[in-house]
CSV table of C-alpha atoms in Angstrom, one decimal:
chain,number,residue,atom,x,y,z
Q,1,MET,CA,123.7,-68.4,-24.3
Q,2,SER,CA,121.8,-71.3,-26.1
Q,3,VAL,CA,120.7,-74.5,-24.3
Q,4,CYS,CA,119.6,-77.3,-26.6
Q,5,LYS,CA,117.1,-79.8,-25.2
Q,6,HIS,CA,115.2,-82.6,-26.7
Q,7,GLU,CA,112.2,-84.4,-25.4
Q,8,LYS,CA,111.8,-87.9,-27.0
Q,9,ILE,CA,108.3,-89.2,-27.8
Q,10,ASN,CA,107.3,-92.9,-27.6
Q,11,TRP,CA,105.8,-93.2,-31.1
Q,12,ARG,CA,105.2,-97.0,-30.6
Q,13,ASN,CA,102.8,-96.3,-27.8
Q,14,LYS,CA,101.0,-93.7,-29.9
Q,15,LYS,CA,100.8,-96.2,-32.9
Q,16,GLU,CA,99.4,-99.0,-30.6
Q,17,LYS,CA,96.8,-96.7,-29.2
Q,18,MET,CA,95.7,-95.6,-32.7
Q,19,ASN,CA,95.6,-99.2,-33.8
Q,20,LYS,CA,93.6,-100.3,-30.9
Q,21,HIS,CA,91.1,-97.6,-31.4
Q,22,LEU,CA,90.7,-98.4,-35.1
Q,23,ASN,CA,90.1,-102.1,-34.2
Q,24,HIS,CA,87.5,-101.1,-31.8
Q,25,LEU,CA,85.7,-98.9,-34.4
Q,26,GLU,CA,85.8,-101.8,-36.8
Q,27,LYS,CA,84.3,-104.4,-34.3
Q,28,LYS,CA,81.6,-101.7,-33.5
Q,29,LEU,CA,80.7,-101.3,-37.1
Q,30,CYS,CA,80.6,-105.1,-37.7
Q,31,HIS,CA,78.2,-105.5,-34.6
Q,32,GLU,CA,76.1,-102.8,-35.9
Q,33,LYS,CA,75.9,-104.6,-39.4
Q,34,ASP,CA,75.0,-107.9,-37.7
Q,35,PHE,CA,72.3,-106.3,-35.6
Q,36,ILE,CA,70.7,-104.5,-38.6
Q,37,TRP,CA,70.9,-107.7,-40.8
Q,38,ASN,CA,69.1,-109.7,-38.1
Q,39,GLN,CA,66.5,-107.0,-37.8
Q,40,GLU,CA,65.8,-107.1,-41.7
Q,41,LYS,CA,65.8,-110.9,-41.8
Q,42,SER,CA,63.3,-111.0,-38.9
Q,43,LYS,CA,61.0,-108.6,-40.8
Q,44,ALA,CA,61.1,-110.7,-44.0
Q,45,ALA,CA,60.5,-113.9,-42.0
Q,46,ASP,CA,57.3,-112.5,-40.6
Q,47,PHE,CA,56.1,-111.2,-43.9
Q,48,ILE,CA,56.8,-114.5,-45.6
Q,49,SER,CA,54.8,-116.2,-42.8
Q,50,LYS,CA,51.8,-114.0,-43.6
Q,51,ILE,CA,51.9,-114.6,-47.3
Q,52,GLU,CA,52.1,-118.2,-46.7
Q,53,GLY,CA,49.0,-117.9,-44.4
Q,54,LYS,CA,47.0,-116.1,-47.1
Q,55,SER,CA,48.1,-118.8,-49.6
Q,56,LYS,CA,46.9,-121.5,-47.3
Q,57,ASN,CA,43.5,-119.8,-46.9
Q,58,LEU,CA,43.1,-119.5,-50.7
Q,59,LYS,CA,43.7,-123.2,-51.1
Q,60,GLU,CA,41.2,-124.1,-48.4
Q,61,MET,CA,38.7,-121.8,-50.1
Q,62,LYS,CA,39.2,-123.6,-53.5
Q,63,GLU,CA,38.7,-126.9,-51.8
Q,64,HIS,CA,35.5,-125.6,-50.1
Q,65,LEU,CA,34.3,-124.2,-53.4
Q,66,GLN,CA,34.5,-127.6,-55.0
Q,67,THR,CA,32.6,-129.3,-52.2
Q,68,VAL,CA,29.8,-126.7,-52.3
Q,69,THR,CA,29.2,-126.8,-55.9
Q,70,THR,CA,29.3,-130.7,-56.0
Q,71,ASN,CA,27.3,-131.8,-52.9
Q,72,SER,CA,24.9,-128.8,-51.9
Q,73,SER,CA,21.7,-127.5,-53.2
Q,74,LYS,CA,21.5,-124.5,-55.4
Q,75,LEU,CA,20.5,-122.2,-52.6
Q,76,GLN,CA,23.3,-123.4,-50.4
Q,77,SER,CA,25.8,-123.3,-53.2
Q,78,PHE,CA,24.7,-119.6,-53.9
Q,79,LEU,CA,25.2,-118.6,-50.4
Q,80,SER,CA,28.5,-120.4,-50.0
Q,81,VAL,CA,29.8,-119.0,-53.3
Q,82,HIS,CA,28.8,-115.6,-52.2
Q,83,LYS,CA,30.7,-115.8,-48.9
Q,84,ILE,CA,33.8,-117.2,-50.7
Q,85,GLU,CA,33.7,-114.4,-53.2
Q,86,GLN,CA,33.9,-112.0,-50.4
Q,87,GLN,CA,36.8,-113.8,-48.9
Q,88,VAL,CA,38.6,-113.8,-52.3
Q,89,HIS,CA,37.8,-110.1,-52.7
Q,90,GLN,CA,39.7,-109.5,-49.4
Q,91,CYS,CA,42.7,-111.5,-50.4
Q,92,GLN,CA,42.7,-109.6,-53.8
Q,93,ARG,CA,42.7,-106.2,-52.0
Q,94,TYR,CA,45.6,-107.5,-49.6
Q,95,VAL,CA,47.6,-108.4,-53.0
Q,96,GLU,CA,46.8,-105.1,-54.4
Q,97,ASN,CA,48.0,-103.2,-51.2
Q,98,LEU,CA,51.2,-105.2,-51.2
Q,99,GLU,CA,52.6,-102.8,-54.0
Q,100,LYS,CA,52.5,-100.0,-51.4
Q,101,ASP,CA,53.9,-102.2,-48.5
Q,102,GLU,CA,57.5,-101.3,-47.7
Q,103,ARG,CA,58.1,-105.0,-46.9
Q,104,VAL,CA,57.8,-105.9,-50.5
Q,105,LYS,CA,61.3,-104.6,-51.4
Q,106,GLU,CA,64.7,-106.4,-52.0
Q,107,VAL,CA,67.0,-105.8,-49.2
Q,108,ASP,CA,70.9,-105.3,-49.6
Q,109,ILE,CA,73.1,-104.5,-46.6
Q,110,LYS,CA,75.9,-102.3,-47.4
Q,111,ILE,CA,78.5,-100.5,-45.3
Q,112,LYS,CA,79.2,-96.9,-46.1
Q,113,GLN,CA,82.8,-95.7,-45.2
Q,114,ASN,CA,83.2,-92.5,-42.9
Q,115,ASP,CA,84.3,-89.7,-45.2
Q,116,GLU,CA,86.4,-88.4,-42.4
Q,117,ILE,CA,88.8,-91.4,-42.7
Q,118,GLU,CA,89.8,-90.2,-46.1
Q,119,THR,CA,90.4,-86.8,-44.7
Q,120,ILE,CA,92.7,-88.1,-41.8
Q,121,GLN,CA,94.6,-90.3,-44.1
Q,122,SER,CA,95.3,-87.5,-46.5
Q,123,LYS,CA,96.5,-85.3,-43.5
Q,124,LEU,CA,98.8,-88.2,-42.3
Q,125,GLU,CA,100.3,-88.8,-45.9
Q,126,SER,CA,100.9,-84.9,-46.2
Q,127,LEU,CA,103.0,-84.9,-43.0
Q,128,ASP,CA,106.7,-84.2,-43.8
Q,129,SER,CA,108.0,-84.9,-40.3
Q,130,LEU,CA,107.0,-86.4,-37.0
Q,131,GLY,CA,109.0,-84.0,-34.8
Q,132,GLU,CA,111.2,-80.8,-34.7
Q,133,VAL,CA,114.3,-79.6,-32.7
Q,134,ILE,CA,114.1,-77.1,-29.9
Q,135,VAL,CA,116.9,-74.7,-28.8
Q,136,VAL,CA,116.0,-72.8,-25.6
Q,137,GLU,CA,117.5,-69.5,-25.0
Q,138,THR,CA,117.9,-68.0,-21.5
Q,139,ASN,CA,119.7,-65.1,-19.9
Q,140,VAL,CA,122.3,-66.1,-17.5
Q,141,VAL,CA,124.1,-64.1,-14.6
Q,142,MET,CA,127.8,-63.8,-15.5
Q,143,ASN,CA,130.2,-63.1,-12.7
Q,144,ILE,CA,133.2,-61.4,-14.3
Q,145,GLY,CA,136.2,-60.4,-12.2
Q,146,THR,CA,138.4,-57.4,-13.0
Q,147,GLY,CA,141.6,-59.4,-12.3
Q,148,VAL,CA,143.1,-62.2,-14.5
Q,149,ARG,CA,142.4,-65.2,-12.2
Q,150,ARG,CA,141.8,-68.0,-14.6
Q,151,GLU,CA,144.8,-69.8,-15.7
Q,152,ALA,CA,144.9,-71.1,-19.2
Q,153,GLN,CA,143.8,-74.7,-19.4
Q,154,VAL,CA,146.6,-76.7,-20.8
Q,155,GLU,CA,146.0,-80.4,-21.5
Q,156,SER,CA,148.8,-82.4,-19.8
Q,157,ARG,CA,149.2,-86.0,-19.4
Q,158,GLU,CA,148.7,-86.0,-15.6
Q,159,GLN,CA,145.5,-83.9,-15.9
Q,160,SER,CA,144.0,-86.1,-18.6
Q,161,ASN,CA,145.0,-89.3,-16.9
Q,162,ILE,CA,141.8,-91.0,-15.9
Q,163,ASN,CA,143.4,-93.0,-13.2
Q,164,ASN,CA,144.0,-89.8,-11.2
Q,165,MET,CA,140.2,-88.8,-11.3
Q,166,THR,CA,138.0,-89.3,-8.3
Q,167,VAL,CA,134.4,-88.3,-7.6
Q,168,ASN,CA,132.6,-87.4,-4.4
Q,169,ILE,CA,129.0,-86.7,-3.7
Q,170,ASP,CA,128.8,-83.2,-2.3
Q,171,THR,CA,125.0,-82.7,-1.9
Q,172,GLU,CA,121.9,-84.7,-2.5
Q,173,ILE,CA,118.8,-82.7,-3.5
Q,174,ALA,CA,115.2,-83.9,-3.7
Q,175,ILE,CA,113.3,-82.7,-6.6
Q,176,ASP,CA,109.5,-83.1,-7.5
Q,177,THR,CA,109.1,-84.4,-11.0
Q,178,ALA,CA,106.3,-86.6,-12.3
Q,179,SER,CA,108.0,-89.4,-14.2
Q,180,TYR,CA,111.0,-91.0,-15.8
Q,181,ILE,CA,113.8,-88.5,-16.6
Q,182,SER,CA,114.9,-88.6,-20.3
Q,183,ASP,CA,117.6,-85.7,-20.3
Q,184,MET,CA,119.3,-83.1,-18.2
Q,185,ILE,CA,121.7,-80.1,-18.7
Q,186,CYS,CA,123.4,-77.8,-16.2
Q,187,LEU,CA,123.5,-74.0,-17.0
Q,188,MET,CA,126.4,-71.8,-16.2
Q,189,ASP,CA,124.7,-70.2,-13.3
Q,190,GLY,CA,124.2,-73.4,-11.5
Q,191,ARG,CA,120.5,-73.9,-12.6
Q,192,VAL,CA,119.6,-77.3,-14.0
Q,193,ILE,CA,117.1,-78.3,-16.8
Q,194,VAL,CA,115.5,-81.6,-16.4
Q,195,VAL,CA,113.2,-83.2,-19.2
Q,196,GLU,CA,110.5,-85.6,-18.0
Q,197,HIS,CA,109.9,-88.5,-20.6
Q,198,LEU,CA,106.8,-87.6,-22.6
Q,199,GLY,CA,106.2,-84.8,-20.1
Q,200,GLU,CA,107.5,-81.3,-19.2
Q,201,VAL,CA,110.7,-79.4,-19.4
Q,202,ASN,CA,111.6,-78.1,-15.8
Q,203,ILE,CA,114.1,-75.4,-15.0
Q,204,LEU,CA,115.3,-75.8,-11.4
Q,205,THR,CA,117.2,-73.6,-9.3
Q,206,SER,CA,120.7,-74.6,-8.1
Q,207,ASP,CA,119.0,-76.0,-4.8
Q,208,GLY,CA,116.4,-78.0,-6.9
Q,209,LYS,CA,113.4,-75.5,-6.6
Q,210,PRO,CA,111.2,-75.3,-9.6
Q,211,GLN,CA,111.6,-72.0,-11.5
Q,212,LEU,CA,109.9,-72.5,-14.8
Q,213,THR,CA,107.9,-75.4,-16.5
Q,214,ILE,CA,107.6,-75.6,-20.3
Q,215,SER,CA,104.7,-77.7,-21.3
Q,216,GLY,CA,103.9,-79.1,-24.7
Q,217,GLU,CA,106.0,-80.8,-27.3
Q,218,ALA,CA,109.7,-79.7,-27.1
Q,219,TRP,CA,110.3,-79.2,-30.9
Q,220,SER,CA,111.0,-75.6,-31.5
Q,221,ILE,CA,113.4,-72.7,-30.7
Q,222,PHE,CA,112.0,-71.1,-27.6
Q,223,ASN,CA,112.9,-67.8,-26.3
Q,224,MET,CA,112.8,-68.0,-22.6
Q,225,GLU,CA,112.5,-64.2,-22.0
Q,226,ASN,CA,109.5,-63.4,-24.0
Q,227,GLU,CA,108.0,-66.8,-24.3
Q,228,THR,CA,107.7,-66.8,-28.0
Q,229,VAL,CA,108.7,-69.5,-30.6
Q,230,THR,CA,111.6,-67.8,-32.7
Q,231,LYS,CA,112.4,-70.8,-35.0
Q,232,VAL,CA,111.0,-74.1,-36.0
Q,233,ILE,CA,113.4,-76.8,-37.5
Q,234,THR,CA,111.7,-79.5,-39.2
Q,235,LEU,CA,113.3,-82.9,-39.7
Q,236,GLU,CA,112.4,-85.8,-42.1
Q,237,ASN,CA,112.6,-88.5,-39.3
Q,238,VAL,CA,112.0,-88.7,-35.5
Q,239,CYS,CA,114.8,-87.0,-33.5
Q,240,TRP,CA,116.0,-88.5,-30.3
Q,241,GLY,CA,119.3,-87.4,-28.9
Q,242,LEU,CA,120.4,-83.7,-29.3
Q,243,SER,CA,123.8,-82.0,-28.7
Q,244,PHE,CA,124.9,-78.4,-29.4
Q,245,SER,CA,128.5,-77.3,-30.4
Q,246,ASN,CA,130.0,-74.4,-32.6
Q,247,ASN,CA,126.5,-73.1,-33.6
Q,248,SER,CA,125.5,-76.4,-35.0
Q,249,LEU,CA,123.2,-79.3,-33.7
Q,250,ALA,CA,124.0,-83.0,-33.8
Q,251,VAL,CA,120.7,-84.8,-33.9
Q,252,GLY,CA,120.3,-88.6,-33.3
Q,253,LEU,CA,117.7,-90.1,-35.9
Q,254,PHE,CA,116.4,-93.5,-35.0
Q,255,ASP,CA,119.3,-96.0,-34.5
Q,256,ASP,CA,121.6,-95.6,-37.6
Q,257,GLU,CA,122.1,-91.9,-38.4
Q,258,ILE,CA,123.3,-88.7,-36.8
Q,259,CYS,CA,122.6,-85.6,-38.6
Q,260,ILE,CA,124.5,-82.3,-38.2
Q,261,ILE,CA,122.5,-79.2,-39.0
Q,262,ASP,CA,123.0,-75.4,-38.5
Q,263,LEU,CA,120.5,-73.3,-36.6
Q,264,GLU,CA,118.5,-72.4,-39.7
Q,265,GLY,CA,117.9,-76.1,-40.2
Q,266,ASN,CA,120.3,-76.7,-43.2
Q,267,THR,CA,121.9,-80.1,-43.1
Q,268,LEU,CA,125.7,-79.9,-43.0
Q,269,LYS,CA,126.5,-83.5,-42.9
Q,270,SER,CA,125.0,-86.9,-42.2
Q,271,ILE,CA,126.8,-89.6,-40.2
Q,272,GLN,CA,125.8,-93.3,-40.6
Q,273,VAL,CA,126.5,-95.2,-37.4
Q,274,GLU,CA,125.9,-98.5,-35.6
Q,275,SER,CA,123.7,-98.9,-32.8
Q,276,LEU,CA,121.1,-101.5,-31.5
Q,277,SER,CA,119.2,-98.7,-29.6
Q,278,ASP,CA,117.6,-95.4,-30.6
Q,279,LEU,CA,120.2,-92.7,-30.5
Q,280,GLU,CA,118.9,-91.1,-27.3
Q,281,ASN,CA,122.2,-89.9,-25.6
Q,282,LEU,CA,125.1,-88.2,-27.5
Q,283,VAL,CA,127.7,-85.6,-27.3
Q,284,TYR,CA,129.0,-83.5,-30.1
Q,285,ARG,CA,132.5,-81.8,-29.5
Q,286,ASN,CA,135.5,-81.0,-31.7
Q,287,ASP,CA,134.0,-82.5,-34.7
Q,288,ARG,CA,133.6,-85.8,-32.9
Q,289,VAL,CA,130.2,-87.6,-31.9
Q,290,ILE,CA,130.1,-89.9,-28.9
Q,291,TYR,CA,126.9,-91.8,-28.1
Q,292,SER,CA,125.9,-94.7,-25.8
Q,293,ASP,CA,124.1,-97.9,-27.1
Q,294,LEU,CA,122.0,-99.3,-24.3
Q,295,ASN,CA,121.0,-102.5,-25.9
Q,296,GLY,CA,124.4,-102.9,-27.4
Q,297,LYS,CA,126.0,-102.3,-24.1
Q,298,ALA,CA,128.7,-100.1,-25.8
Q,299,VAL,CA,129.9,-96.4,-26.2
Q,300,TYR,CA,130.9,-95.4,-29.7
Q,301,CYS,CA,133.0,-92.5,-31.0
Q,302,TYR,CA,132.7,-91.3,-34.7
Q,303,ASP,CA,134.5,-88.5,-36.5
Q,304,GLY,CA,132.8,-85.8,-38.7
Q,305,LEU,CA,133.5,-88.0,-41.9
Q,306,GLY,CA,131.6,-90.9,-40.5
Q,307,LYS,CA,134.5,-93.0,-39.6
Q,308,GLN,CA,134.2,-95.1,-36.4
Q,309,ILE,CA,137.3,-94.2,-34.2
Q,310,TRP,CA,136.6,-96.6,-31.4
Q,311,ARG,CA,133.9,-98.7,-29.7
Q,312,TYR,CA,134.1,-99.4,-25.9
Q,313,THR,CA,132.1,-102.4,-24.4
Q,314,GLN,CA,134.0,-103.4,-21.3
Q,315,GLU,CA,132.3,-103.3,-18.0
Q,316,LEU,CA,129.1,-101.7,-19.4
Q,317,SER,CA,125.7,-103.3,-18.7
Q,318,GLU,CA,123.3,-100.5,-19.6
Q,319,PRO,CA,125.1,-97.2,-20.6
Q,320,GLU,CA,122.7,-94.2,-20.7
Q,321,GLY,CA,123.7,-90.7,-20.1
Q,322,LEU,CA,127.0,-89.3,-21.0
Q,323,CYS,CA,129.2,-86.1,-21.0
Q,324,THR,CA,132.9,-85.2,-21.8
Q,325,ASP,CA,135.4,-83.1,-20.0
Q,326,THR,CA,137.8,-80.7,-21.3
Q,327,TYR,CA,140.4,-83.4,-22.2
Q,328,GLY,CA,137.8,-85.5,-24.2
Q,329,ASN,CA,137.4,-88.2,-21.4
Q,330,ILE,CA,133.9,-89.6,-21.3
Q,331,ILE,CA,131.8,-89.8,-18.2
Q,332,VAL,CA,129.1,-92.4,-18.6
Q,333,THR,CA,126.2,-93.5,-16.3
Q,334,ASP,CA,125.8,-97.1,-16.2
Q,335,CYS,CA,122.1,-97.5,-15.1
Q,336,ARG,CA,121.9,-101.2,-14.5
Q,337,SER,CA,125.1,-101.7,-12.6
Q,338,GLN,CA,124.4,-98.4,-10.8
Q,339,ARG,CA,127.8,-96.9,-11.5
Q,340,ILE,CA,129.4,-93.9,-13.0
Q,341,ILE,CA,132.3,-94.9,-15.2
Q,342,VAL,CA,135.0,-92.7,-17.0
Q,343,ILE,CA,136.4,-93.8,-20.4
Q,344,SER,CA,139.6,-92.3,-21.7
Q,345,LYS,CA,139.3,-90.1,-24.8
Q,346,ASP,CA,140.9,-92.9,-27.0
Q,347,GLY,CA,138.5,-95.5,-25.8
Q,348,GLN,CA,141.2,-97.6,-24.5
Q,349,GLU,CA,140.9,-97.5,-20.7
Q,350,SER,CA,138.2,-97.0,-18.2
Q,351,LYS,CA,137.7,-96.6,-14.5
Q,352,VAL,CA,134.6,-96.9,-12.1
Q,353,LEU,CA,134.3,-93.4,-10.5
Q,354,MET,CA,131.4,-94.2,-8.3
Q,355,SER,CA,129.1,-97.0,-7.1
Q,356,PHE,CA,125.5,-96.5,-5.8
Q,357,GLN,CA,125.1,-100.1,-4.6
Q,358,GLU,CA,125.7,-99.0,-0.9
Q,359,ASN,CA,123.7,-95.8,-1.5
Q,360,GLU,CA,119.9,-95.5,-1.2
Q,361,LEU,CA,120.1,-93.4,-4.5
Q,362,ASN,CA,120.4,-95.7,-7.5
Q,363,SER,CA,119.8,-96.1,-11.3
Q,364,PRO,CA,121.8,-93.0,-12.4
Q,365,MET,CA,120.3,-91.6,-15.7
Q,366,CYS,CA,121.9,-88.4,-16.6
Q,367,VAL,CA,125.2,-86.7,-16.0
Q,368,CYS,CA,126.5,-83.4,-16.8
Q,369,PHE,CA,129.3,-81.0,-15.9
Q,370,ILE,CA,128.9,-77.5,-14.3
Q,371,ASN,CA,130.8,-74.6,-16.0
Q,372,ASN,CA,134.3,-75.3,-14.5
Q,373,GLU,CA,134.2,-79.1,-14.9
Q,374,SER,CA,135.4,-79.6,-11.4
Q,375,SER,CA,131.9,-80.3,-10.4
Q,376,GLY,CA,128.7,-81.7,-11.9
Q,377,VAL,CA,125.2,-83.1,-11.4
Q,378,ILE,CA,123.8,-86.7,-11.6
Q,379,CYS,CA,120.1,-87.2,-12.1
Q,380,TYR,CA,118.4,-90.6,-11.2
Q,381,THR,CA,116.1,-92.4,-13.6
Q,382,TYR,CA,112.8,-91.7,-11.8
Q,383,GLY,CA,113.6,-88.1,-11.2
Q,384,LYS,CA,113.4,-87.9,-7.4
Q,385,PHE,CA,116.9,-86.7,-6.5
Q,386,LEU,CA,119.8,-84.7,-8.0
Q,387,ALA,CA,123.3,-85.4,-6.8
Q,388,LYS,CA,125.9,-82.7,-6.9
Q,389,PHE,CA,129.5,-84.2,-7.2
Q,390,ASN,CA,132.9,-82.9,-7.1
Q,391,LEU,CA,135.6,-84.0,-9.4
Q,392,SER,CA,139.3,-84.0,-8.6
Q,393,ARG,CA,142.3,-85.0,-10.9
Q,394,GLY,CA,145.2,-85.3,-8.4
């Protein structure tokens, strides 16, 4: 059995963090440049002050020399001139030593770029994708009876009529997850896989106990038995919602494309769709793709050729998770209104199956059926509870 899971990454937060860090480095470099410039300017000012002092002394000696030679006796003139010669000699040595003085240089402040920036930029430009798709494989226990007990599932008007459908909560199970839940799926043996938003993938037993935690980026085919990566599928764009059917994957790319690929990563078809939200929740079944548009307050249905079959908007305020039953009816969690709604397979009718406004459990996020489709599991947005429900059609 193959179980397909996808963990979405909030790239906007990552880009904001990178931009914030780059802005911080830029400000740091500018402050360092200003500090060094002020140091060099202070050195130059001190040196100029000393030169001006020497120039003033020479001017005073020149004036003193004129006075001595004009108004003094020969002896006094001789002694004064000798003293002035010594002072001039000192000034001359000072000027000669200026050639070796490091202060007598032209200063130009330049900023040298860190070579690692070019390396990082080159690595970013060489990326072919921001994400990959994961298929998780796990062995399941199958209870196979010797007698033929299961009747053939025949679609009838009575069974597919959504007006005959009712849902009751059977069991509420507390679970221990760290954050917002982004996806969930039920295994045939009753276990549940819960994906934490930007966190871990947790496999829970049927009573909510943690059995296995998968850390890291959920973008590869992962063999649950020997814990090795068996296949990596690279996509050109960021992938969001993920659904598995007939050995192929439907992958939501941003808000306008659903890509159908095989398990080797080959693109089978690309469906251009309409949505005001990222394609986070979708179901691929019988060559039809059904997805929820949270911001557009709608649920859409497209065929494999990319034609929109229907669009449902009534009674929806914030549609999130969804799944389909055997007859093609769609079960939707409407998070803001705290309701579970069923939409007929033709998109023409709907019915509120459950409301959580009078229940301490609220904000339903994900919903999925257990094997026989007479029961299922609802997961709440902040991942503190699972609710098992029973579905009846009569």
